[in-house]
Coordinates of C-alpha atoms and ligand atoms in Angstrom, one line a residue:
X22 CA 62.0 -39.8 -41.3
X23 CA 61.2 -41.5 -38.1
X24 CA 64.1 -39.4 -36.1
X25 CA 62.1 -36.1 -37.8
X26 CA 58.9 -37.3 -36.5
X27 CA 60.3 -37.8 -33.1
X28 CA 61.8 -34.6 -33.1
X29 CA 58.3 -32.9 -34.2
X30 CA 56.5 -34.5 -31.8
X31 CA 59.1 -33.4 -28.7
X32 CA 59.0 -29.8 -30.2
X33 CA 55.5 -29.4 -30.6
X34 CA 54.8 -31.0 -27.0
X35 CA 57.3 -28.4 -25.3
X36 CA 55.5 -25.7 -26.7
X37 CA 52.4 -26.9 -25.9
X38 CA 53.6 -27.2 -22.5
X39 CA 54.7 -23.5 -22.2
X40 CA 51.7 -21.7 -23.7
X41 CA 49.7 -19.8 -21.6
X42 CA 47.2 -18.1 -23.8
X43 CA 44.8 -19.9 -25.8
X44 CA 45.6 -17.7 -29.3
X45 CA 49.3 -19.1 -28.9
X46 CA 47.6 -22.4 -28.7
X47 CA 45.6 -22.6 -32.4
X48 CA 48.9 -21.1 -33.5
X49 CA 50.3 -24.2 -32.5
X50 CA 48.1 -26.2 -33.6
X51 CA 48.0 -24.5 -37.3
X52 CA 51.6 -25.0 -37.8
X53 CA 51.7 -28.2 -36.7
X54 CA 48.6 -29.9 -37.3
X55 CA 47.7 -28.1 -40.4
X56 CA 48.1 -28.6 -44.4
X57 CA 51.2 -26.6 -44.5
X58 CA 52.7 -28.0 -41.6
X59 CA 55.7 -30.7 -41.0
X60 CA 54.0 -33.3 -40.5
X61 CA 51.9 -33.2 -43.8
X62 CA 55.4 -32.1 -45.4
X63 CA 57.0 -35.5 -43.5
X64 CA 54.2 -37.4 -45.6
X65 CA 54.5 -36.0 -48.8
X66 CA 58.1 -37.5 -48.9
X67 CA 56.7 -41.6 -48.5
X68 CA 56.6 -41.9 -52.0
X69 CA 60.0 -42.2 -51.7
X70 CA 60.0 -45.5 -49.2
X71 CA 59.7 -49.0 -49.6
X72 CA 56.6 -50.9 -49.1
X73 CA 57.5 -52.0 -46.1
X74 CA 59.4 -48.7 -44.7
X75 CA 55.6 -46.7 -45.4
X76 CA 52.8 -48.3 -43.4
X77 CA 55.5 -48.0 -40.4
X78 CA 56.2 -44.3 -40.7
X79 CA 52.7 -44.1 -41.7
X80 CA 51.7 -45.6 -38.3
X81 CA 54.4 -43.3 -36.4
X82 CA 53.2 -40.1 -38.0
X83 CA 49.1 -41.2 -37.0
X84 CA 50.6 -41.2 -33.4
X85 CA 52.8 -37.9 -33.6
X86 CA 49.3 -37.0 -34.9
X87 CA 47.4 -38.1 -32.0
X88 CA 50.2 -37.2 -29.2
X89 CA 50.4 -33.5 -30.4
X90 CA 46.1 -33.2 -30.6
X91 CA 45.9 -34.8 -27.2
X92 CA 48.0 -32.7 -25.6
X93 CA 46.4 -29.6 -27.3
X94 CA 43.0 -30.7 -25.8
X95 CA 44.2 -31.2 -22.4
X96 CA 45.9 -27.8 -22.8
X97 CA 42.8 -25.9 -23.8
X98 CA 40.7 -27.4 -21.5
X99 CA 43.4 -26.3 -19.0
X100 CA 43.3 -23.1 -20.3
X101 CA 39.8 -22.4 -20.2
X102 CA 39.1 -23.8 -16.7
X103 CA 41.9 -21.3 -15.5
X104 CA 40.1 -18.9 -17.7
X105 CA 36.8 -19.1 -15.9
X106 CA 38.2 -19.4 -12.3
X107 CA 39.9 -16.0 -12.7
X108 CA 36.2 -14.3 -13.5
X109 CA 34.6 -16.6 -10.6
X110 CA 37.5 -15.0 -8.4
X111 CA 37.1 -11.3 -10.0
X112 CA 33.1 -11.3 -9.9
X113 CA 32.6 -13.0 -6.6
X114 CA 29.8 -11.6 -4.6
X115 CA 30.8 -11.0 -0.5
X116 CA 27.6 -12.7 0.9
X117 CA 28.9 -10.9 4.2
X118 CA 28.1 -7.5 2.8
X119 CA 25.1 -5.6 4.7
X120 CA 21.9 -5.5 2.8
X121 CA 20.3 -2.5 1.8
X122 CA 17.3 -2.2 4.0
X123 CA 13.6 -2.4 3.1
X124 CA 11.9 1.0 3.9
X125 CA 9.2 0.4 6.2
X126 CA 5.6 2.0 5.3
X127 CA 3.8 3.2 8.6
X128 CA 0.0 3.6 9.0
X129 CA -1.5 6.7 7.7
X130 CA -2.8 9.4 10.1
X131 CA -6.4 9.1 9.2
X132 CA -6.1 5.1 9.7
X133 CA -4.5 5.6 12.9
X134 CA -7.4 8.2 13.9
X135 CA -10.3 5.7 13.1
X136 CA -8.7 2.9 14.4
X137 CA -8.6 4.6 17.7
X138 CA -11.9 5.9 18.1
X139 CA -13.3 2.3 16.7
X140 CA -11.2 0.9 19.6
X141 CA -12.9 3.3 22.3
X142 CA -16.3 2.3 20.8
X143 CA -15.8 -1.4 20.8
X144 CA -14.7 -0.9 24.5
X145 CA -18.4 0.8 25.2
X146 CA -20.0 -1.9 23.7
X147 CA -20.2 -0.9 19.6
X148 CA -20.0 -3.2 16.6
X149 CA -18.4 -1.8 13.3
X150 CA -21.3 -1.4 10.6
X151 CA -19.3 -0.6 7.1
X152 CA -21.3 0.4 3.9
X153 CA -21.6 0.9 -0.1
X154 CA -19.9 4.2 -0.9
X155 CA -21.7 4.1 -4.0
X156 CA -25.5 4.6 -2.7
X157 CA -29.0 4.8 -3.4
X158 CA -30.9 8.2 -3.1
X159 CA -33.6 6.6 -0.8
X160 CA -30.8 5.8 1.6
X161 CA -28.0 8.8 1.0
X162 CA -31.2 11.5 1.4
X163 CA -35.2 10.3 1.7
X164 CA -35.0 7.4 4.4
X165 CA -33.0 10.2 6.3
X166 CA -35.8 12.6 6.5
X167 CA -34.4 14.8 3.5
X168 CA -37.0 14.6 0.3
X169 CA -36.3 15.2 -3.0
X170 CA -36.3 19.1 -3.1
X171 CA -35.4 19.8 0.4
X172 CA -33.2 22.6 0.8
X173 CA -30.8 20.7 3.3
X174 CA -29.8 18.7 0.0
X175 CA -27.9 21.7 -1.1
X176 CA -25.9 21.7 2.2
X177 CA -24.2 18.6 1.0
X178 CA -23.1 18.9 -3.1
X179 CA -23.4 15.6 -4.7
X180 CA -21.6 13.3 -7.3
X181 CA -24.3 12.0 -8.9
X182 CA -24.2 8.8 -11.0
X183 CA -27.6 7.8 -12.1
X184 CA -30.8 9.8 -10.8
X185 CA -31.4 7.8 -7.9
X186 CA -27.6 6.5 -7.4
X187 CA -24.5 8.7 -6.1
X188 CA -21.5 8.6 -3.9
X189 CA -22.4 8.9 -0.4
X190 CA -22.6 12.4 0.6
X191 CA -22.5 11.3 4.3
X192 CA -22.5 7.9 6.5
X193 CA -25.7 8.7 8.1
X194 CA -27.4 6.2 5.1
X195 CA -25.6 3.5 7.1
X196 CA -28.4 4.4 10.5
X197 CA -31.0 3.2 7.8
X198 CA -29.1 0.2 6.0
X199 CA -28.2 -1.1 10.4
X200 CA -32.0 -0.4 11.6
X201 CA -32.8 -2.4 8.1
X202 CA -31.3 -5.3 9.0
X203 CA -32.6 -5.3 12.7
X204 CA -36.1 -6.0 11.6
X205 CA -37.9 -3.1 14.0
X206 CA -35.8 -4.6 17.2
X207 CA -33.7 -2.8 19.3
X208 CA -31.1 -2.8 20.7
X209 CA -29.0 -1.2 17.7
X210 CA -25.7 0.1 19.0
X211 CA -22.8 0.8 15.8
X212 CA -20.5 3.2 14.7
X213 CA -19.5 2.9 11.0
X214 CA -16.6 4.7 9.5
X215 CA -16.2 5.4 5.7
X216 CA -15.0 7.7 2.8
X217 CA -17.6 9.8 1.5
X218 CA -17.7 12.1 -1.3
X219 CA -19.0 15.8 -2.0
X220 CA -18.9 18.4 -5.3
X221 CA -16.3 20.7 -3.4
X222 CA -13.6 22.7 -4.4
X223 CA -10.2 21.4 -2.8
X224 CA -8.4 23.9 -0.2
X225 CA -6.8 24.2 3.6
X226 CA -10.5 23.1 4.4
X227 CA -12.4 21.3 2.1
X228 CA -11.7 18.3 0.1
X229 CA -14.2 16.6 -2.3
X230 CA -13.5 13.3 -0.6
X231 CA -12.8 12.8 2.9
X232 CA -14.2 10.2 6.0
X233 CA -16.7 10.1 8.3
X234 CA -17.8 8.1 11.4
X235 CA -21.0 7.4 12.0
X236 CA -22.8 6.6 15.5
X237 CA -26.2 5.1 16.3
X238 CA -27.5 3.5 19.3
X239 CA -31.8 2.4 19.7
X240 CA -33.5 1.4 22.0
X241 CA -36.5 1.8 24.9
X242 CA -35.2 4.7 27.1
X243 CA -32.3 6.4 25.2
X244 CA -32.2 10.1 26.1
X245 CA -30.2 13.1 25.6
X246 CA -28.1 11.9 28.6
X247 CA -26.7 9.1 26.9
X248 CA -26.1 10.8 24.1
X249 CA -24.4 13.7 25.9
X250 CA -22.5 10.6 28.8
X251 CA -21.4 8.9 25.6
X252 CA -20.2 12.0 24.2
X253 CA -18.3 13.4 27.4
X254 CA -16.3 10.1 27.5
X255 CA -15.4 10.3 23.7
X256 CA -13.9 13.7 24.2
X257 CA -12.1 13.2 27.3
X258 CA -10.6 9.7 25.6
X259 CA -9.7 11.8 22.6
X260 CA -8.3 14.8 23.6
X261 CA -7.3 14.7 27.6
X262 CA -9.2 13.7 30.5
X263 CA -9.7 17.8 31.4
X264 CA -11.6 18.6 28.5
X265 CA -14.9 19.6 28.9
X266 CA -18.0 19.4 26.3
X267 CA -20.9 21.8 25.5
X268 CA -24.3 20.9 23.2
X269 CA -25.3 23.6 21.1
X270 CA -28.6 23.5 19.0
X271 CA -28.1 23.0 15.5
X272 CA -30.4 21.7 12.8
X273 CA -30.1 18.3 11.0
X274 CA -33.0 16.9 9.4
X275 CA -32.8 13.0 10.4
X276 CA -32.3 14.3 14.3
X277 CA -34.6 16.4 16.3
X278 CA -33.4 17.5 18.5
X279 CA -29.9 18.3 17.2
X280 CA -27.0 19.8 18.6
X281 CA -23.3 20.5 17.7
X282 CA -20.7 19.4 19.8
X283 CA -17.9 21.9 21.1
X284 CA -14.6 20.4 23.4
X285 CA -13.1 23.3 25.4
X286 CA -9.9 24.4 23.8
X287 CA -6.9 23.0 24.5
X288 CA -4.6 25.3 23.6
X289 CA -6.0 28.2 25.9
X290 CA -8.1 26.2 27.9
X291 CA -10.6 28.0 27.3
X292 CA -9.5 31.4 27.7
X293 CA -9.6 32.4 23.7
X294 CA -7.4 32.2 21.2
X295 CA -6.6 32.2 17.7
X296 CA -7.0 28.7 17.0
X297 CA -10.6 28.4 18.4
X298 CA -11.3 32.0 17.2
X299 CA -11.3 34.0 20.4
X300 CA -14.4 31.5 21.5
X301 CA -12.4 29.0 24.1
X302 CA -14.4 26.2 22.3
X303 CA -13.6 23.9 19.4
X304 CA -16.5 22.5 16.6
X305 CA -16.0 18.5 16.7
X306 CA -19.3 16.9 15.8
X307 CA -22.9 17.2 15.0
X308 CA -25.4 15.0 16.7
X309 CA -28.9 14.6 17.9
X310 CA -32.0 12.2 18.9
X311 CA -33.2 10.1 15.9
X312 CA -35.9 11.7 14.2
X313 CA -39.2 9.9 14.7
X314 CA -39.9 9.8 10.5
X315 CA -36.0 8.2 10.5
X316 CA -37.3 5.3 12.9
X317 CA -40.6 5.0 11.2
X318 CA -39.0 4.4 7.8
X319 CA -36.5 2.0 9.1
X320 CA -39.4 -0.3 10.2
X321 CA -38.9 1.1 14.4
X322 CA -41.5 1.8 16.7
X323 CA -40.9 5.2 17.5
X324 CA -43.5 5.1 20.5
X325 CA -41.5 2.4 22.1
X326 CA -37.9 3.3 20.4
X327 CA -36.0 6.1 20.8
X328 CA -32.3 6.4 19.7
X329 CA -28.9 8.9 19.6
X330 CA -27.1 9.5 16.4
X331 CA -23.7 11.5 16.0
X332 CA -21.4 12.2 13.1
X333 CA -17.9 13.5 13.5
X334 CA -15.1 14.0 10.6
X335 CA -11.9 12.0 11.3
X336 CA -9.7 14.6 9.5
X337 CA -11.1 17.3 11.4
X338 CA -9.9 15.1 14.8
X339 CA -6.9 14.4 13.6
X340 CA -6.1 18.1 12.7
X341 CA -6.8 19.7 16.3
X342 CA -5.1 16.5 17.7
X343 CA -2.1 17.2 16.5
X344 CA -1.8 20.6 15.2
X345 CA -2.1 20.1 11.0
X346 CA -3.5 22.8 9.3
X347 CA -4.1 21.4 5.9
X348 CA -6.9 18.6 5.0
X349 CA -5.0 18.1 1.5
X350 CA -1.9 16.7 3.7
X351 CA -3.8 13.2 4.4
X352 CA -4.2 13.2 0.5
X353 CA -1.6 14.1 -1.4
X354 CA 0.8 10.9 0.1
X355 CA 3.7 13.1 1.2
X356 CA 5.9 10.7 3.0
X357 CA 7.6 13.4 5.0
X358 CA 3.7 13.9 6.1
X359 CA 2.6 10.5 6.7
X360 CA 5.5 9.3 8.2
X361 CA 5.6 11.6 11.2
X362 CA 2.5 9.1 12.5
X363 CA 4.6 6.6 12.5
X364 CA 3.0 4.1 15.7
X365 CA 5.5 2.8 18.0
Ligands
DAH406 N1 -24.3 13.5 8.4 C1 -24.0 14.8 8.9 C2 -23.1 15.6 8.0 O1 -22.5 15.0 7.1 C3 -23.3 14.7 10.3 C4 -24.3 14.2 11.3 C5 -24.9 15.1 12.1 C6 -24.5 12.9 11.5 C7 -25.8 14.7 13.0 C8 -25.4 12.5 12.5 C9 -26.0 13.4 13.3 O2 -25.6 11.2 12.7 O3 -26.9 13.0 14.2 O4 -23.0 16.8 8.0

């Protein structure tokens, strides 16, 4: 019985040795470890022994026992740390691989615009005013010389949100809110730029929100001059030092006088053609001296204060500066659009 043991235990360990797969190995272990198995048959026969014969084969076969189990757990834990270091090896990740690259946004065009004619105005001395878009009546229309029931109202459809709150037609409500704050003392000297928002129908030319830049300067002694010097420099910054400027009457209720601004074209220079309509000159801004009612209401002297106002349309810039003949480009996020303004 003792030889048969033996024997078990050397055949079982050379197998054990020689598996490579870990189903092979619970075979192995069911045939020898298990109820049916040799060694349980080896123990059935003790009956037959002597008293002293049985606790030694009984000690011998606990062994065998032991030997073969061992050797089966050292074997599947072989097994399954080969196992897991051939996926490691299949899934590794090559850390020297390129990696895909982050698109890079760019500004948008309009951004760009503003942000260069807020630098040319800092560099003359300006400070950025920025407002509510959401606005009061009073300040949107009244404090700007235009009444409830004027007729200019009409000029500028509204979003209305309660009866004396809307979204700003214009920035000009940002003159009043500046000379507000300054307390009746000049000087006042700001541009403020801004969205604003108007009951239009969407096409090449008109879109129901777009942006604005407001100018304002008061104080004792502003005249048309400055207004006009101040003007001249903007265009020539803008859109090429040979570009020349011309002051047309218009009509704005919260200036008097006003005027409209024309820059000679650039594309003819001046000799006609189809982009400025046959005319040589280019539409860029309305502007005018601060009506005396405007100054009065904002709490300023207008026997000792006088002051300049412009508004000018940053899309509408942007357009002849570089050719785009659709305002619902700077909307509709089109990175094909957008991205040709990449900045350098
Ligand atoms: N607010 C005017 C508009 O939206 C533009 C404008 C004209 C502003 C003349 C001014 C100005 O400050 O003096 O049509």
């Amino acid at each position: 019985m003792l030889d048969r043991l033996a024997e078990l235990q050397e055949e079982a360990l050379k197998q054990i040795e020689t598996t490579t797969d870990l189903r092979a190995l619970n075979d192995i272990r069911v045939s020898y470890l298990g109820k049916k198995g040799p060694i349980t048959e080896v123990l059935k026969g003790m009956g037959k022994l002597s008293a002293e014969e049985r606790p030694k084969v009984g000690e011998v076969a606990n062994k065998v026992r032991e030997a073969i189990t061992l050797a089966i757990e050292e074997k599947l834990a072989a097994l399954e740390k080969a196992e897991v270091e051939k996926r490691l090896a299949s899934e590794t990740i090559d850390v020297t691989l390129p990696g895909r690259p982050v698109r890079k946004g760019s500004h948008h065009p309009l951004t760009a615009i503003i942000e260069e004619i807020e630098d040319l105005f800092i560099g003359m001395g300006y400070t950025i005013a920025e407002g509510p878009e959401v606005e009061k009546d009073y300040y949107n229309f009244e404090a700007l010389n235009l009444p409830k029931g004027h007729p200019a109202r009409d000029m500028q459809d509204s979003f209305y949100i309660t009866e004396e709150t809307l979204l700003r037609t214009q920035t000009s409500p940002m003159q009043v809110r500046t000379m507000e704050k300054h307390n009746g003392k000049g000087p006042v000297k700001i541009i403020c730029p801004g969205k604003v928002y108007r009951r239009d129908n969407d096409d090449a030319t008109h879109s129901h929100q777009f942006t604005q830049i407001e100018g304002l300067v008061v104080d004792e002694n502003i005249r048309m001059s400055d207004l006009k010097g101040t003007l001249t420099v903007f265009a020539q910054k803008m859109f090429g030092a040979d570009r020349k400027i011309r002051l047309r009457p218009s009509f704005f209720p919260f200036t008097e006088p006003s005027v409209e601004m024309d820059i000679s074209c650039k594309i003819c220079n001046g000799e006609g053609c189809n982009v400025c309509k046959g005319t040589g000159w280019i539409e860029i801004l309305g502007a005018g001296m601060v009506h005396p009612n405007v100054l009065e209401m904002a709490g300023f002297d207008s026997k000792k204060y006088t002051g300049f106002a412009f508004g000018m349309g940053p899309e509408r810039i942007a357009m002849l500066k570089y050719g785009i003949e659709d305002i619902r480009n700077f909307y509709i996020n089109d990175r094909r659009f957008i991205e040709q303004f990449k900045r350098a």
